[in-house]
Amino acid sequence: MSGSVNRPVRRRTFVLGTAAAAGSAALAGPLAESASAASFGYTDDGSNYVVDTGASLVFKVGKTNGDLTSLLYKGTEYQGYGGMNSHVESGLGASTVTIAQSGTTILISVTHGTLKHYYAARSGENNVYLWTNKADTSVSATRYIVRVKAGLFLNDQPDSYTYAPTTIESADVFEKSDGQTRSKHYSKNRAMDYDYVGWTTGGVGLWVVRSNHEKASGGPFYRSLLRHQSADGGGLYEILYYGENQTEAQRFGLQGPYVIALTDGGAPSSSLYHANLTTAWADGLGISGYTAASSRGRVAGVGITGRDTAYAYTVGLANSAAQYWGSARASDGYFSIAGVLPGTYTLTVFKGELAVYTSSVTVTAGGTTTLNSIAIPASNDPSNASAIWRIGNWDGSPSGFKNADLMTYAHPSDVRAASWTGNVVVGSGTETSAFPCYLWKDVNSGIIVYFKLTAAQSSAAHTLRIGVTTAYANGRPQVVVNDTWTSAVPSPPTQPSTRSLTVGSYRGNNYTFTYSVPASAWLTDAGAYNTLKIYVASGSGTTSFLSAGTSVDAIDLLA
């Protein structure tokens, strides 16, 4: 769901914005100083530092805890719902808070144990710049939440989080009276899909522009909290670390800047987007853990061969300290990833969300590491294997399977979901759309796939492959062919240990299960349908949609 179109309506809510929205009214970026900028500065009201940006924004930060206690834009207070402030995590508590002005910049520094947090204002801008440096696990800090007063923006998005009448899972997934489900977990979009999140009335826009997420975890396809709205107000998130269905260890260090941007209704300026956020005016502020652009490097690849041009390709860089990503150009696979901290990284090329190539690359401060054309070996893409039949596509996601799109913003029990049961016939033309994107031990285990083989095919052994993208409670597929041959129960691969399939995420660790099916298992009548029954094996999980389960990438029978 993109924020790339602004319709002239009285009140309008936007969930996300992408780079495509750069052409929208960009009113939150650096502005030339006007006569109003003469008021730029700060005061102390006894409890808060009060910062006047010299534009249309005045904000306050608590002197004892570092909370954002007021966000006043054009005379309207936007901060606060449920009597709570905006802050790191749920509030840091007692902290050391200081303020300093240097020319056209004001910096507020917050220290709470080993954690340091910062707010900055620039003269003439309706923006609050934020950084958070989490050094270790001694402080629980996984987000910054901007808490917005109720009634200022309509709660009209189909995936908006509301406290619905019925709680159906873990006190954070709800069902409305019409059977639709809501949860703050249902972000719908991956980290690489958005630059900002927020709302607009058409006359006022309130946004959080995300950082580059270099110290976050999960990679380009990860989904996490973005926003929620309920009867008592709304929240906009910058996630510093999100543990739900997480595939990586937590990274530590400085994250930011991320930006609270106020506009006259349009999208925030593209000059604020994560790719441009390391900016010269912050170089001399003394922010702990800050690395200037001049001390960062770039990786550029002249191209990628061996691609399937039907798919988008992404290049990721990751090590224990940082992560980055960039899109490969559709025409030739060229890519460029800038602003990278010096170090040695694992470079991964993804077809869709499936890793098809890895190597190592070293980045130096102030330099560009140029890579020759990357050749993806044909054997690295499972789609290149000759198959008798295939359900789905090998792209690292359940895209195309039944209910796949809905599951990124709804619970599996949602009234909008098609039945999770039902058998599949290969050759029907609907085998992918009829096959459920998720399988659970207690819901649809034992789904049957019908298929025919020629006489020559039924006289030979074949390899069956089932690709998965994540699993809950060690769910993994065990298969039975024609009720006569049963596979062994495979060992579970490493997957996240938290909820996944019910909180809007299929993104775990892609894994392919292979089964060597002997010729004796097939029916010898070429006109008869063979049956493949796929069960979910595991002794873990509970019941229903929290029983052991898995997400499907593709299924095929090799020639």
Short mmCIF file of N, CA, C and O in Angstrom, two decimals, residues 61-136:
data_model
loop_
_atom_site.label_atom_id
_atom_site.label_comp_id
_atom_site.label_asym_id
_atom_site.label_seq_id
_atom_site.Cartn_x
_atom_site.Cartn_y
_atom_site.Cartn_z
N VAL A 61 10.81 18.15 24.98
CA VAL A 61 11.43 16.92 25.44
C VAL A 61 11.60 17.00 26.95
O VAL A 61 12.15 17.98 27.48
N GLY A 62 11.12 15.97 27.66
CA GLY A 62 11.20 15.95 29.11
C GLY A 62 12.64 15.96 29.60
O GLY A 62 13.47 15.20 29.12
N LYS A 63 12.93 16.78 30.61
CA LYS A 63 14.29 16.96 31.12
C LYS A 63 14.75 15.80 32.00
O LYS A 63 15.94 15.65 32.25
N THR A 64 13.82 14.99 32.48
CA THR A 64 14.21 13.91 33.39
C THR A 64 14.18 12.53 32.75
O THR A 64 14.78 11.59 33.29
N ASN A 65 13.48 12.39 31.59
CA ASN A 65 13.34 11.05 31.01
C ASN A 65 13.58 10.99 29.50
O ASN A 65 13.61 9.90 28.93
N GLY A 66 13.70 12.14 28.83
CA GLY A 66 13.93 12.13 27.40
C GLY A 66 12.72 11.83 26.55
O GLY A 66 12.84 11.62 25.34
N ASP A 67 11.53 11.81 27.14
CA ASP A 67 10.30 11.61 26.37
C ASP A 67 9.99 12.83 25.52
O ASP A 67 10.27 13.97 25.93
N LEU A 68 9.38 12.60 24.36
CA LEU A 68 8.81 13.69 23.59
C LEU A 68 7.43 13.97 24.17
O LEU A 68 6.53 13.14 24.07
N THR A 69 7.26 15.12 24.80
CA THR A 69 6.04 15.40 25.55
C THR A 69 5.06 16.29 24.81
O THR A 69 3.91 16.41 25.22
N SER A 70 5.52 16.93 23.73
CA SER A 70 4.63 17.80 22.96
C SER A 70 5.13 17.88 21.53
O SER A 70 6.34 17.94 21.28
N LEU A 71 4.18 17.88 20.58
CA LEU A 71 4.48 18.03 19.17
C LEU A 71 3.41 18.97 18.62
O LEU A 71 2.34 18.55 18.19
N LEU A 72 3.71 20.26 18.64
CA LEU A 72 2.75 21.30 18.31
C LEU A 72 3.04 21.81 16.90
O LEU A 72 4.07 22.42 16.65
N TYR A 73 2.10 21.54 15.98
CA TYR A 73 2.28 21.96 14.60
C TYR A 73 1.15 22.89 14.20
O TYR A 73 -0.02 22.53 14.28
N LYS A 74 1.50 24.11 13.85
CA LYS A 74 0.52 25.13 13.46
C LYS A 74 -0.56 25.29 14.52
O LYS A 74 -1.75 25.44 14.22
N GLY A 75 -0.12 25.23 15.76
CA GLY A 75 -1.02 25.47 16.87
C GLY A 75 -1.83 24.28 17.33
O GLY A 75 -2.59 24.37 18.30
N THR A 76 -1.71 23.13 16.68
CA THR A 76 -2.44 21.92 17.06
C THR A 76 -1.49 20.93 17.70
O THR A 76 -0.42 20.64 17.16
N GLU A 77 -1.88 20.39 18.85
CA GLU A 77 -1.07 19.39 19.55
C GLU A 77 -1.36 18.01 18.97
O GLU A 77 -2.50 17.55 18.95
N TYR A 78 -0.31 17.37 18.48
CA TYR A 78 -0.45 16.03 17.91
C TYR A 78 0.07 14.93 18.83
O TYR A 78 -0.31 13.77 18.68
N GLN A 79 0.93 15.26 19.76
CA GLN A 79 1.53 14.25 20.63
C GLN A 79 0.54 13.77 21.69
O GLN A 79 -0.18 14.55 22.29
N GLY A 80 0.56 12.43 21.88
CA GLY A 80 -0.09 11.88 23.06
C GLY A 80 -1.38 11.14 22.80
O GLY A 80 -2.32 11.67 22.23
N TYR A 81 -1.41 9.86 23.16
CA TYR A 81 -2.67 9.17 23.28
C TYR A 81 -2.62 8.32 24.54
O TYR A 81 -1.56 7.87 24.98
N GLY A 82 -3.77 8.16 25.15
CA GLY A 82 -3.85 7.38 26.37
C GLY A 82 -3.02 7.95 27.51
O GLY A 82 -2.61 7.20 28.41
N GLY A 83 -2.75 9.26 27.47
CA GLY A 83 -1.95 9.88 28.52
C GLY A 83 -0.48 9.54 28.46
O GLY A 83 0.26 9.80 29.41
N MET A 84 -0.01 8.98 27.34
CA MET A 84 1.39 8.57 27.22
C MET A 84 2.16 9.49 26.28
O MET A 84 1.61 10.08 25.36
N ASN A 85 3.47 9.58 26.53
CA ASN A 85 4.35 10.37 25.69
C ASN A 85 4.88 9.52 24.54
O ASN A 85 4.68 8.31 24.48
N SER A 86 5.62 10.18 23.64
CA SER A 86 6.38 9.48 22.61
C SER A 86 7.77 9.24 23.15
O SER A 86 8.35 10.10 23.80
N HIS A 87 8.35 8.04 22.85
CA HIS A 87 9.61 7.72 23.50
C HIS A 87 10.25 6.46 22.93
O HIS A 87 9.64 5.72 22.15
N VAL A 88 11.47 6.21 23.37
CA VAL A 88 12.13 4.95 23.10
C VAL A 88 11.44 3.86 23.92
O VAL A 88 11.13 4.05 25.10
N GLU A 89 11.17 2.73 23.26
CA GLU A 89 10.49 1.61 23.90
C GLU A 89 9.20 2.10 24.56
O GLU A 89 8.40 2.77 23.90
N SER A 90 8.96 1.82 25.82
CA SER A 90 7.78 2.33 26.52
C SER A 90 8.16 3.44 27.49
O SER A 90 7.45 3.72 28.45
N GLY A 91 9.28 4.07 27.22
CA GLY A 91 9.81 5.13 28.08
C GLY A 91 11.03 4.64 28.82
O GLY A 91 11.02 3.55 29.41
N LEU A 92 12.10 5.42 28.77
CA LEU A 92 13.35 5.00 29.40
C LEU A 92 13.35 5.17 30.91
O LEU A 92 14.07 4.48 31.63
N GLY A 93 12.57 6.11 31.39
CA GLY A 93 12.63 6.41 32.82
C GLY A 93 13.74 7.41 33.10
O GLY A 93 14.18 8.16 32.20
N ALA A 94 14.19 7.45 34.34
CA ALA A 94 15.17 8.45 34.76
C ALA A 94 16.39 8.44 33.84
O ALA A 94 17.05 7.42 33.66
N SER A 95 16.70 9.61 33.27
CA SER A 95 17.79 9.74 32.31
C SER A 95 18.47 11.10 32.50
O SER A 95 17.89 12.02 33.07
N THR A 96 19.66 11.21 31.98
CA THR A 96 20.35 12.49 31.94
C THR A 96 20.08 13.14 30.59
O THR A 96 20.36 12.55 29.54
N VAL A 97 19.50 14.34 30.62
CA VAL A 97 19.07 15.01 29.40
C VAL A 97 19.75 16.37 29.32
O VAL A 97 19.66 17.18 30.25
N THR A 98 20.43 16.64 28.21
CA THR A 98 21.13 17.92 28.00
C THR A 98 20.74 18.49 26.64
O THR A 98 20.26 17.77 25.76
N ILE A 99 20.98 19.79 26.48
CA ILE A 99 20.63 20.45 25.23
C ILE A 99 21.74 21.42 24.86
O ILE A 99 22.40 22.00 25.73
N ALA A 100 21.97 21.57 23.55
CA ALA A 100 22.99 22.50 23.07
C ALA A 100 22.57 23.01 21.71
O ALA A 100 21.93 22.29 20.93
N GLN A 101 22.93 24.26 21.41
CA GLN A 101 22.66 24.84 20.10
C GLN A 101 23.97 25.19 19.44
O GLN A 101 24.87 25.76 20.05
N SER A 102 24.07 24.83 18.16
CA SER A 102 25.23 25.17 17.36
C SER A 102 24.75 25.76 16.05
O SER A 102 24.32 25.03 15.15
N GLY A 103 24.75 27.08 15.97
CA GLY A 103 24.27 27.75 14.76
C GLY A 103 22.82 27.43 14.50
O GLY A 103 21.95 27.73 15.32
N THR A 104 22.53 26.79 13.38
CA THR A 104 21.16 26.51 12.97
C THR A 104 20.70 25.11 13.38
O THR A 104 19.71 24.61 12.86
N THR A 105 21.41 24.49 14.32
CA THR A 105 21.05 23.15 14.78
C THR A 105 20.96 23.11 16.30
O THR A 105 21.82 23.66 16.99
N ILE A 106 19.92 22.47 16.81
CA ILE A 106 19.77 22.21 18.24
C ILE A 106 19.79 20.71 18.45
O ILE A 106 19.11 19.96 17.75
N LEU A 107 20.60 20.25 19.41
CA LEU A 107 20.70 18.82 19.71
C LEU A 107 20.36 18.57 21.17
O LEU A 107 20.94 19.19 22.06
N ILE A 108 19.42 17.67 21.41
CA ILE A 108 19.09 17.21 22.75
C ILE A 108 19.65 15.80 22.90
O ILE A 108 19.39 14.92 22.08
N SER A 109 20.44 15.58 23.95
CA SER A 109 21.08 14.30 24.19
C SER A 109 20.48 13.64 25.43
O SER A 109 20.34 14.29 26.47
N VAL A 110 20.13 12.36 25.31
CA VAL A 110 19.51 11.61 26.40
C VAL A 110 20.41 10.40 26.69
O VAL A 110 20.72 9.62 25.79
N THR A 111 20.82 10.25 27.95
CA THR A 111 21.63 9.09 28.35
C THR A 111 20.89 8.30 29.41
O THR A 111 20.47 8.84 30.44
N HIS A 112 20.71 7.01 29.14
CA HIS A 112 20.07 6.12 30.10
C HIS A 112 20.92 4.86 30.16
O HIS A 112 20.83 3.98 29.29
N GLY A 113 21.76 4.76 31.17
CA GLY A 113 22.69 3.64 31.25
C GLY A 113 23.61 3.65 30.05
O GLY A 113 24.23 4.66 29.72
N THR A 114 23.68 2.52 29.35
CA THR A 114 24.55 2.45 28.16
C THR A 114 23.86 2.95 26.90
O THR A 114 24.49 3.02 25.84
N LEU A 115 22.58 3.29 27.00
CA LEU A 115 21.85 3.75 25.82
C LEU A 115 21.90 5.26 25.70
O LEU A 115 21.75 5.98 26.68
N LYS A 116 22.09 5.72 24.47
CA LYS A 116 22.09 7.15 24.18
C LYS A 116 21.09 7.42 23.07
O LYS A 116 21.03 6.70 22.07
N HIS A 117 20.30 8.47 23.28
CA HIS A 117 19.26 8.84 22.32
C HIS A 117 19.36 10.34 22.06
O HIS A 117 19.72 11.11 22.95
N TYR A 118 19.01 10.74 20.83
CA TYR A 118 19.19 12.13 20.44
C TYR A 118 17.98 12.64 19.66
O TYR A 118 17.36 11.91 18.89
N TYR A 119 17.69 13.95 19.87
CA TYR A 119 16.73 14.69 19.06
C TYR A 119 17.47 15.90 18.48
O TYR A 119 18.22 16.56 19.20
N ALA A 120 17.22 16.20 17.21
CA ALA A 120 17.84 17.38 16.61
C ALA A 120 16.79 18.17 15.84
O ALA A 120 15.86 17.60 15.26
N ALA A 121 16.96 19.48 15.84
CA ALA A 121 16.10 20.37 15.07
C ALA A 121 16.97 21.28 14.22
O ALA A 121 18.06 21.69 14.64
N ARG A 122 16.48 21.61 13.03
CA ARG A 122 17.17 22.50 12.12
C ARG A 122 16.31 23.74 11.89
O ARG A 122 15.09 23.66 11.74
N SER A 123 16.93 24.87 11.84
CA SER A 123 16.21 26.13 11.68
C SER A 123 15.39 26.13 10.40
O SER A 123 15.89 25.81 9.31
N GLY A 124 14.11 26.45 10.52
CA GLY A 124 13.24 26.57 9.38
C GLY A 124 12.65 25.27 8.88
O GLY A 124 11.99 25.26 7.83
N GLU A 125 12.86 24.17 9.59
CA GLU A 125 12.33 22.87 9.16
C GLU A 125 11.26 22.35 10.12
O GLU A 125 11.39 22.52 11.34
N ASN A 126 10.26 21.71 9.57
CA ASN A 126 9.22 21.09 10.39
C ASN A 126 9.52 19.61 10.61
O ASN A 126 8.68 18.73 10.41
N ASN A 127 10.75 19.34 11.03
CA ASN A 127 11.24 17.97 11.23
C ASN A 127 11.89 17.83 12.60
O ASN A 127 12.51 18.77 13.09
N VAL A 128 11.77 16.63 13.17
CA VAL A 128 12.55 16.26 14.34
C VAL A 128 13.41 15.07 13.92
O VAL A 128 12.88 14.02 13.53
N TYR A 129 14.72 15.23 13.98
CA TYR A 129 15.66 14.16 13.63
C TYR A 129 16.00 13.36 14.90
O TYR A 129 16.25 13.97 15.95
N LEU A 130 16.01 12.03 14.79
CA LEU A 130 16.28 11.19 15.95
C LEU A 130 17.34 10.15 15.65
O LEU A 130 17.42 9.63 14.53
N TRP A 131 18.16 9.86 16.66
CA TRP A 131 19.12 8.76 16.61
C TRP A 131 19.00 7.98 17.92
O TRP A 131 18.74 8.57 18.99
N THR A 132 19.23 6.69 17.86
CA THR A 132 19.25 5.85 19.07
C THR A 132 20.45 4.93 18.99
O THR A 132 20.63 4.20 17.99
N ASN A 133 21.28 4.96 20.02
CA ASN A 133 22.46 4.09 20.08
C ASN A 133 22.28 3.11 21.23
O ASN A 133 22.41 3.46 22.40
N LYS A 134 21.96 1.87 20.85
CA LYS A 134 21.83 0.81 21.85
C LYS A 134 23.12 0.00 21.83
O LYS A 134 23.44 -0.65 20.84
N ALA A 135 23.84 0.02 22.93
CA ALA A 135 25.17 -0.59 22.97
C ALA A 135 25.14 -2.06 23.34
O ALA A 135 26.05 -2.82 22.98
N ASP A 136 24.11 -2.49 24.07
CA ASP A 136 24.07 -3.86 24.56
C ASP A 136 22.65 -4.19 25.02
O ASP A 136 21.72 -3.39 24.80
#
